[in-house]
Tab-separated table of C-alpha atoms and ligand atoms in Angstrom:
chain	number	residue	atom	x	y	z
T	1	MET	CA	-3.475	-1.133	-5.138
T	2	ALA	CA	-4.020	-3.397	-2.157
T	3	ASN	CA	-7.599	-2.663	-1.035
T	4	ALA	CA	-9.098	-6.192	-1.404
T	5	THR	CA	-10.183	-6.452	2.260
T	6	TRP	CA	-10.932	-2.791	2.988
T	7	THR	CA	-14.503	-2.545	4.202
T	8	ARG	CA	-14.633	0.650	6.274
T	9	HIS	CA	-16.950	3.420	5.329
T	10	HIS	CA	-16.036	5.584	8.402
T	11	VAL	CA	-12.762	5.906	10.197
T	12	LEU	CA	-13.498	7.062	13.704
T	13	SER	CA	-11.152	5.158	15.916
T	14	LEU	CA	-8.210	2.722	15.644
T	15	ALA	CA	-9.370	0.530	18.585
T	16	ASP	CA	-10.529	-2.331	16.335
T	17	PHE	CA	-8.054	-1.883	13.394
T	18	THR	CA	-6.302	-5.156	12.449
T	19	PRO	CA	-2.763	-5.509	11.338
T	20	ALA	CA	-4.085	-6.321	7.842
T	21	GLU	CA	-5.852	-2.989	7.663
T	22	TYR	CA	-2.756	-1.180	8.744
T	23	ASP	CA	-0.878	-2.858	5.897
T	24	ILE	CA	-3.551	-1.727	3.407
T	25	VAL	CA	-3.208	1.875	4.537
T	26	LEU	CA	0.610	1.671	4.527
T	27	GLN	CA	0.803	0.137	1.035
T	28	THR	CA	-1.755	2.564	-0.391
T	29	ALA	CA	0.116	5.537	1.154
T	30	ALA	CA	3.324	4.285	-0.307
T	31	SER	CA	1.669	4.292	-3.772
T	32	PHE	CA	0.468	7.794	-3.331
T	33	ARG	CA	3.904	8.888	-1.978
T	34	GLN	CA	5.177	7.950	-5.409
T	35	VAL	CA	2.572	10.007	-7.150
T	36	LEU	CA	3.629	12.973	-4.910
T	37	SER	CA	7.282	12.633	-6.083
T	38	ARG	CA	6.277	12.927	-9.761
T	39	ARG	CA	6.376	16.144	-11.741
T	40	THR	CA	2.542	15.991	-12.044
T	41	ARG	CA	1.657	15.374	-8.512
T	42	LYS	CA	-2.026	14.536	-9.071
T	43	VAL	CA	-4.298	11.628	-10.019
T	44	PRO	CA	-7.940	11.710	-11.061
T	45	ALA	CA	-8.981	9.098	-8.502
T	46	LEU	CA	-11.663	11.202	-6.757
T	47	GLN	CA	-12.694	13.409	-9.695
T	48	GLY	CA	-16.344	14.584	-9.218
T	49	GLN	CA	-16.247	13.623	-5.610
T	50	LEU	CA	-16.912	16.300	-2.782
T	51	VAL	CA	-14.854	16.288	0.337
T	52	THR	CA	-15.915	18.602	3.173
T	53	ASN	CA	-13.479	19.707	5.979
T	54	LEU	CA	-15.587	20.423	9.100
T	55	PHE	CA	-13.098	21.739	11.562
T	56	PHE	CA	-14.902	23.066	14.707
T	57	GLU	CA	-11.486	23.483	16.440
T	58	PRO	CA	-8.299	25.309	15.312
T	59	SER	CA	-5.808	23.312	13.075
T	60	THR	CA	-2.852	24.147	10.867
T	61	ARG	CA	-1.429	20.834	9.604
T	62	THR	CA	-4.253	18.380	9.765
T	63	ARG	CA	-6.732	20.657	7.925
T	64	SER	CA	-4.300	21.786	5.302
T	65	SER	CA	-3.131	18.184	4.837
T	66	PHE	CA	-6.631	16.878	4.184
T	67	GLU	CA	-7.269	19.746	1.867
T	68	LEU	CA	-4.099	19.028	-0.150
T	69	ALA	CA	-4.705	15.244	-0.102
T	70	ALA	CA	-8.199	15.869	-1.610
T	71	LYS	CA	-6.789	18.154	-4.201
T	72	ARG	CA	-4.031	15.758	-5.268
T	73	LEU	CA	-6.870	13.123	-5.824
T	74	SER	CA	-8.721	15.626	-7.919
T	75	ALA	CA	-11.683	15.810	-5.530
T	76	ASP	CA	-13.650	19.107	-4.942
T	77	ILE	CA	-13.100	20.384	-1.339
T	78	LEU	CA	-15.149	22.687	0.935
T	79	ASN	CA	-13.620	24.099	3.976
T	80	PHE	CA	-15.918	25.055	6.854
T	81	SER	CA	-14.907	27.597	9.604
T	82	PRO	CA	-17.115	27.852	12.584
T	83	GLY	CA	-16.306	31.556	13.328
T	84	SER	CA	-17.747	32.663	9.975
T	85	SER	CA	-20.580	30.046	9.855
T	86	SER	CA	-24.227	29.857	10.807
T	87	LEU	CA	-23.159	28.178	13.961
T	88	THR	CA	-22.862	31.749	15.320
T	89	LYS	CA	-26.656	32.159	14.484
T	90	GLY	CA	-27.615	29.130	16.505
T	91	GLU	CA	-27.521	26.393	13.870
T	92	THR	CA	-26.774	22.919	15.367
T	93	ILE	CA	-23.721	20.826	14.316
T	94	LEU	CA	-26.003	18.167	12.906
T	95	ASP	CA	-27.860	20.762	10.780
T	96	THR	CA	-24.496	22.056	9.443
T	97	ALA	CA	-23.521	18.537	8.452
T	98	LYS	CA	-26.929	18.045	6.708
T	99	THR	CA	-26.452	21.220	4.842
T	100	TYR	CA	-23.189	19.903	3.388
T	101	LEU	CA	-24.896	16.545	2.742
T	102	ALA	CA	-27.439	18.404	0.661
T	103	MET	CA	-24.763	19.958	-1.439
T	104	GLY	CA	-23.556	16.504	-2.409
T	105	THR	CA	-20.751	15.777	0.009
T	106	ASN	CA	-19.353	12.238	-0.338
T	107	LEU	CA	-16.922	12.397	2.668
T	108	MET	CA	-16.732	14.578	5.738
T	109	VAL	CA	-13.509	15.116	7.693
T	110	ILE	CA	-14.531	16.238	11.213
T	111	ARG	CA	-12.617	17.827	14.028
T	112	HIS	CA	-14.304	18.968	17.288
T	113	ALA	CA	-13.199	19.827	20.793
T	114	GLN	CA	-15.754	17.434	22.211
T	115	ALA	CA	-15.244	13.752	22.004
T	116	GLY	CA	-17.949	11.799	20.140
T	117	VAL	CA	-19.004	14.498	17.592
T	118	PRO	CA	-17.629	12.719	14.530
T	119	GLN	CA	-19.277	9.452	15.720
T	120	ALA	CA	-22.656	11.170	16.186
T	121	ILE	CA	-22.500	12.705	12.702
T	122	ALA	CA	-21.603	9.323	11.308
T	123	ALA	CA	-24.452	7.727	12.959
T	124	GLU	CA	-26.804	10.338	11.638
T	125	MET	CA	-25.336	9.925	8.004
T	126	ASP	CA	-26.000	6.216	8.444
T	127	ARG	CA	-29.452	6.688	9.772
T	128	MET	CA	-30.273	8.737	6.755
T	129	GLN	CA	-28.747	6.092	4.487
T	130	SER	CA	-26.667	8.902	2.885
T	131	GLY	CA	-23.632	6.827	1.955
T	132	VAL	CA	-21.376	9.679	3.339
T	133	GLY	CA	-18.231	8.539	5.041
T	134	VAL	CA	-16.974	10.281	8.165
T	135	LEU	CA	-13.287	10.584	9.074
T	136	ASN	CA	-12.410	11.561	12.626
T	137	ALA	CA	-9.701	14.342	12.403
T	138	GLY	CA	-9.514	14.597	16.234
T	139	ASP	CA	-12.294	14.532	18.686
T	140	GLY	CA	-11.605	16.020	22.124
T	141	GLN	CA	-9.034	13.991	23.988
T	142	HIS	CA	-10.483	10.730	22.507
T	143	GLU	CA	-8.803	9.802	19.189
T	144	HIS	CA	-6.880	11.206	16.183
T	145	PRO	CA	-6.658	8.130	13.809
T	146	SER	CA	-5.109	9.832	10.748
T	147	GLN	CA	-2.306	11.256	12.853
T	148	ALA	CA	-1.466	7.825	14.330
T	149	LEU	CA	-1.620	6.334	10.844
T	150	LEU	CA	0.806	8.926	9.428
T	151	ASP	CA	3.126	8.328	12.530
T	152	LEU	CA	2.976	4.597	11.650
T	153	PHE	CA	3.763	5.292	8.013
T	154	THR	CA	6.682	7.626	9.025
T	155	LEU	CA	8.159	4.811	11.280
T	156	CYS	CA	7.609	1.966	8.885
T	157	THR	CA	9.012	3.815	5.801
T	158	LEU	CA	12.041	4.613	7.778
T	159	LEU	CA	12.535	0.898	8.575
T	160	ASP	CA	11.733	-0.331	5.030
T	161	HIS	CA	11.305	2.542	2.489
T	162	ASP	CA	9.938	0.435	-0.341
T	163	ASN	CA	7.713	-1.993	1.654
T	164	PRO	CA	6.337	-0.322	4.720
T	165	ARG	CA	4.321	-2.819	6.809
T	166	ALA	CA	2.925	-3.242	10.264
T	167	ASP	CA	5.328	-6.142	11.278
T	168	LEU	CA	8.391	-3.957	11.085
T	169	LEU	CA	7.497	-2.502	14.565
T	170	GLN	CA	7.503	-5.918	16.314
T	171	GLY	CA	9.547	-5.577	19.399
T	172	LYS	CA	10.635	-1.945	18.755
T	173	LYS	CA	10.782	0.218	21.905
T	174	ILE	CA	8.755	3.430	21.457
T	175	ALA	CA	8.559	6.033	24.206
T	176	ILE	CA	5.661	8.427	24.242
T	177	VAL	CA	6.439	11.453	26.517
T	178	GLY	CA	4.449	14.257	27.817
T	179	ASP	CA	0.740	15.263	28.304
T	180	ILE	CA	-0.602	11.766	27.643
T	181	LEU	CA	-3.816	12.302	29.668
T	182	HIS	CA	-5.122	15.062	27.329
T	183	SER	CA	-3.788	13.476	24.106
T	184	ARG	CA	-5.863	11.991	21.356
T	185	VAL	CA	-2.713	11.422	19.503
T	186	ALA	CA	-1.358	9.150	22.251
T	187	ARG	CA	-4.607	7.200	22.512
T	188	SER	CA	-4.727	6.446	18.753
T	189	ASN	CA	-0.990	5.621	18.810
T	190	LEU	CA	-1.467	3.149	21.703
T	191	TRP	CA	-3.916	1.218	19.601
T	192	SER	CA	-1.785	1.208	16.369
T	193	LEU	CA	1.692	0.597	17.935
T	194	THR	CA	0.565	-2.213	20.260
T	195	ALA	CA	-1.415	-3.835	17.361
T	196	CYS	CA	1.786	-3.813	15.349
T	197	GLY	CA	3.631	-5.490	18.245
T	198	ALA	CA	5.665	-2.595	19.610
T	199	GLU	CA	6.772	-2.185	23.225
T	200	VAL	CA	5.304	1.192	24.169
T	201	HIS	CA	6.700	3.173	27.060
T	202	LEU	CA	4.647	6.065	28.484
T	203	ALA	CA	6.389	8.744	30.533
T	204	ALA	CA	4.781	11.735	32.196
T	205	PRO	CA	4.231	13.193	35.633
T	206	PRO	CA	1.400	11.404	37.532
T	207	THR	CA	-1.046	14.299	36.913
T	208	LEU	CA	-0.619	13.643	33.175
T	209	LEU	CA	-0.476	9.887	33.384
T	210	PRO	CA	-2.857	8.686	36.076
T	211	PRO	CA	-2.360	5.268	37.568
T	212	GLY	CA	-4.334	2.636	35.447
T	213	PHE	CA	-4.299	4.861	32.329
T	214	ALA	CA	-3.025	2.045	30.062
T	215	GLN	CA	-5.375	-0.664	31.191
T	216	GLY	CA	-8.195	-0.026	28.649
T	217	PHE	CA	-5.654	-0.313	25.844
T	218	GLN	CA	-4.585	-3.869	26.481
T	219	PRO	CA	-7.053	-6.363	25.061
T	220	THR	CA	-4.994	-9.578	24.486
T	221	ASP	CA	-7.002	-11.117	21.719
T	222	GLN	CA	-4.402	-10.713	18.975
T	223	PRO	CA	-1.173	-12.844	19.187
T	224	SER	CA	1.086	-10.113	17.799
T	225	ARG	CA	0.129	-7.567	20.291
T	226	GLY	CA	2.879	-5.444	21.863
T	227	SER	CA	2.934	-4.129	25.444
T	228	ILE	CA	2.484	-0.874	27.396
T	229	HIS	CA	4.557	0.239	30.338
T	230	CYS	CA	3.998	3.420	32.376
T	231	HIS	CA	6.830	5.493	34.003
T	232	TRP	CA	6.586	8.690	36.166
T	233	GLN	CA	10.199	9.490	35.213
T	234	LEU	CA	11.636	10.112	31.874
T	235	ASP	CA	14.906	8.007	31.895
T	236	PRO	CA	13.509	4.430	32.121
T	237	ALA	CA	11.270	5.235	29.035
T	238	LEU	CA	14.259	6.605	27.074
T	239	GLU	CA	16.779	3.858	27.780
T	240	ASN	CA	17.464	1.931	24.547
T	241	ALA	CA	14.360	3.455	22.799
T	242	ASP	CA	14.270	3.112	19.035
T	243	PHE	CA	11.842	5.987	18.717
T	244	VAL	CA	10.615	8.743	21.022
T	245	MET	CA	7.395	10.665	20.490
T	246	THR	CA	6.956	13.842	22.537
T	247	LEU	CA	3.616	15.641	23.001
T	248	ARG	CA	2.526	19.302	23.650
T	249	LEU	CA	1.059	20.311	26.995
T	250	GLN	CA	-2.542	20.667	25.808
T	251	ARG	CA	-3.445	23.474	28.190
T	252	GLU	CA	-6.691	24.242	26.368
T	253	ARG	CA	-7.946	20.774	27.630
T	254	MET	CA	-6.653	21.126	31.193
T	255	GLY	CA	-9.318	22.052	33.719
T	256	GLN	CA	-6.722	23.078	36.386
T	257	HIS	CA	-3.114	23.642	36.794
T	258	LEU	CA	-1.423	20.287	36.667
T	259	LEU	CA	2.142	21.301	36.719
T	260	PRO	CA	4.359	23.427	39.082
T	261	SER	CA	5.883	25.380	36.152
T	262	LEU	CA	6.908	24.988	32.571
T	263	ARG	CA	10.572	25.359	33.480
T	264	GLU	CA	10.412	22.500	35.935
T	265	TYR	CA	8.402	20.411	33.452
T	266	HIS	CA	11.052	20.904	30.801
T	267	GLN	CA	13.832	19.983	33.307
T	268	GLN	CA	12.099	16.670	34.056
T	269	PHE	CA	10.340	15.678	30.959
T	270	GLY	CA	11.694	18.013	28.151
T	271	LEU	CA	13.634	16.142	25.400
T	272	THR	CA	17.135	17.405	24.738
T	273	CYS	CA	20.147	16.150	22.754
T	274	ASP	CA	21.708	15.212	26.126
T	275	ARG	CA	18.765	13.225	27.439
T	276	ILE	CA	18.265	11.085	24.371
T	277	SER	CA	21.908	9.879	24.623
T	278	SER	CA	20.594	6.849	26.532
T	279	CYS	CA	18.445	5.801	23.621
T	280	ASN	CA	19.402	3.486	20.797
T	281	PRO	CA	22.110	5.470	18.948
T	282	ASN	CA	19.936	5.577	15.738
T	283	VAL	CA	17.041	7.021	17.765
T	284	LYS	CA	14.568	9.198	15.965
T	285	VAL	CA	12.203	11.811	17.565
T	286	LEU	CA	8.556	12.518	16.503
T	287	HIS	CA	6.120	15.198	17.486
T	288	PRO	CA	2.617	15.596	15.985
T	289	GLY	CA	2.923	19.397	16.210
T	290	PRO	CA	2.240	22.195	17.047
T	291	VAL	CA	5.454	22.336	19.103
T	292	ASN	CA	6.064	24.566	22.138
T	293	ARG	CA	9.823	24.973	21.764
T	294	GLY	CA	11.735	24.799	24.974
T	295	VAL	CA	8.872	23.055	26.792
T	296	GLU	CA	8.407	19.527	25.650
T	297	ILE	CA	11.518	19.536	23.301
T	298	SER	CA	14.482	21.802	22.987
T	299	SER	CA	14.881	23.878	19.868
T	300	ALA	CA	18.350	22.232	19.135
T	301	LEU	CA	16.884	18.771	19.132
T	302	MET	CA	13.720	19.696	17.155
T	303	ASP	CA	15.910	21.249	14.449
T	304	ASP	CA	18.454	18.438	14.253
T	305	PRO	CA	17.769	16.572	11.040
T	306	SER	CA	19.784	13.620	12.294
T	307	PHE	CA	17.223	12.979	15.017
T	308	SER	CA	13.971	14.756	14.128
T	309	LEU	CA	11.271	13.219	11.885
T	310	ILE	CA	8.937	16.156	12.518
T	311	ALA	CA	8.937	17.423	8.885
T	312	ASP	CA	8.754	13.782	7.519
T	313	GLN	CA	5.549	13.316	9.581
T	314	VAL	CA	3.999	16.321	7.882
T	315	THR	CA	5.031	15.063	4.491
T	316	SER	CA	3.787	11.551	5.240
T	317	GLY	CA	0.462	12.941	6.354
T	318	VAL	CA	-0.544	13.981	2.729
T	319	ALA	CA	0.095	10.489	1.382
T	320	VAL	CA	-1.613	8.772	4.244
T	321	ARG	CA	-4.655	11.083	4.057
T	322	MET	CA	-4.863	10.502	0.230
T	323	ALA	CA	-4.857	6.683	1.068
T	324	LEU	CA	-7.659	7.136	3.581
T	325	LEU	CA	-9.863	9.387	1.343
T	326	TYR	CA	-9.265	6.859	-1.539
T	327	LEU	CA	-10.034	3.756	0.491
T	328	MET	CA	-13.069	5.220	2.140
T	329	THR	CA	-14.605	6.288	-1.135
T	330	GLY	CA	-14.161	2.805	-2.530
T	331	GLY	CA	-11.140	3.373	-4.673
T	332	ASP	CA	-10.275	0.534	-6.982
E	401	NCD	C1	-2.524	17.324	17.600
E	401	NCD	C2	-3.976	17.485	17.809
E	401	NCD	O1	-4.610	18.439	17.341
E	401	NCD	O2	-4.532	16.631	18.518
E	401	NCD	N1	-2.013	18.025	16.501
E	401	NCD	C3	-2.205	17.573	15.226
E	401	NCD	O3	-3.311	17.191	14.799
E	401	NCD	N2	-1.133	17.515	14.395
E	401	NCD	C4	-1.787	17.443	18.827
E	401	NCD	C5	-1.811	18.749	19.572
E	401	NCD	O4	-2.773	19.540	19.433
E	401	NCD	O5	-0.956	19.002	20.484
């Protein structure tokens, strides 16, 4: 497998990922996708290693996907749930992490409602010279690297099934629609898609896409970088788009009411079969889940297999997370 230049012990953000690193993840995930298609869908790569899922915030697919990825690699896996843990007795998050370290954890997968928690735990693990890797599975509205990597894998395998690679997205028009302000998925995708040379079009009402939002994502030090365009209407983002990613309204992260009504929001920014007719005729639609049917996307479009990649994203997630666990634990 191609991991000659993989040097990351932690995966906390995609801000400084290079196209070469994206290629390593894509190629390693493609190898694991093959493993997952065999009758025996398991390899001994992480036998004897302990992966701990520390999810301080609710999750269905990300948590299960990491658990399944660890099991397919023959690792042992511990699942932590805050509601039934010693956090309720006043234990700190760092002490919880150190407890799992003392049990022999090799890699921690961390989700928290507050941005920066995985980074703080990674810093403490480094300070203690523990050798434990930390993978950010979503921190507040900051980043969700494994989701953006599985989105990238889903797009690139569609463009070249046998040889997914970053340069396939060069010049592709990709619309990201919805609650961009509160979305860690959008932020991680902005780093990955622009690093791969895509033309990213963001569309949302101004309350969910404030002026200047995209500025921080546009360092121009890499020649193959794509571009970011912001729209406060849906249609200019959809016109001739190759892919459309829609996002849930993340009301748990909204401090105040930012929209007149869900009905009006759906009328203006909801994806429907009709509205995507101005896209490239081969357009595909993505959504990280969980979906609020009839709000950001119509049920008919979500369930239409000729457009929807939502199930493929979930399937891709296991292979991509296997690749990350494997690479971060120094797989050879
Ligand atoms: C996303 C998340 O948790 O950030 N979902 C996911 O991980 N698949 C998006 C969301 O919550 O809307």
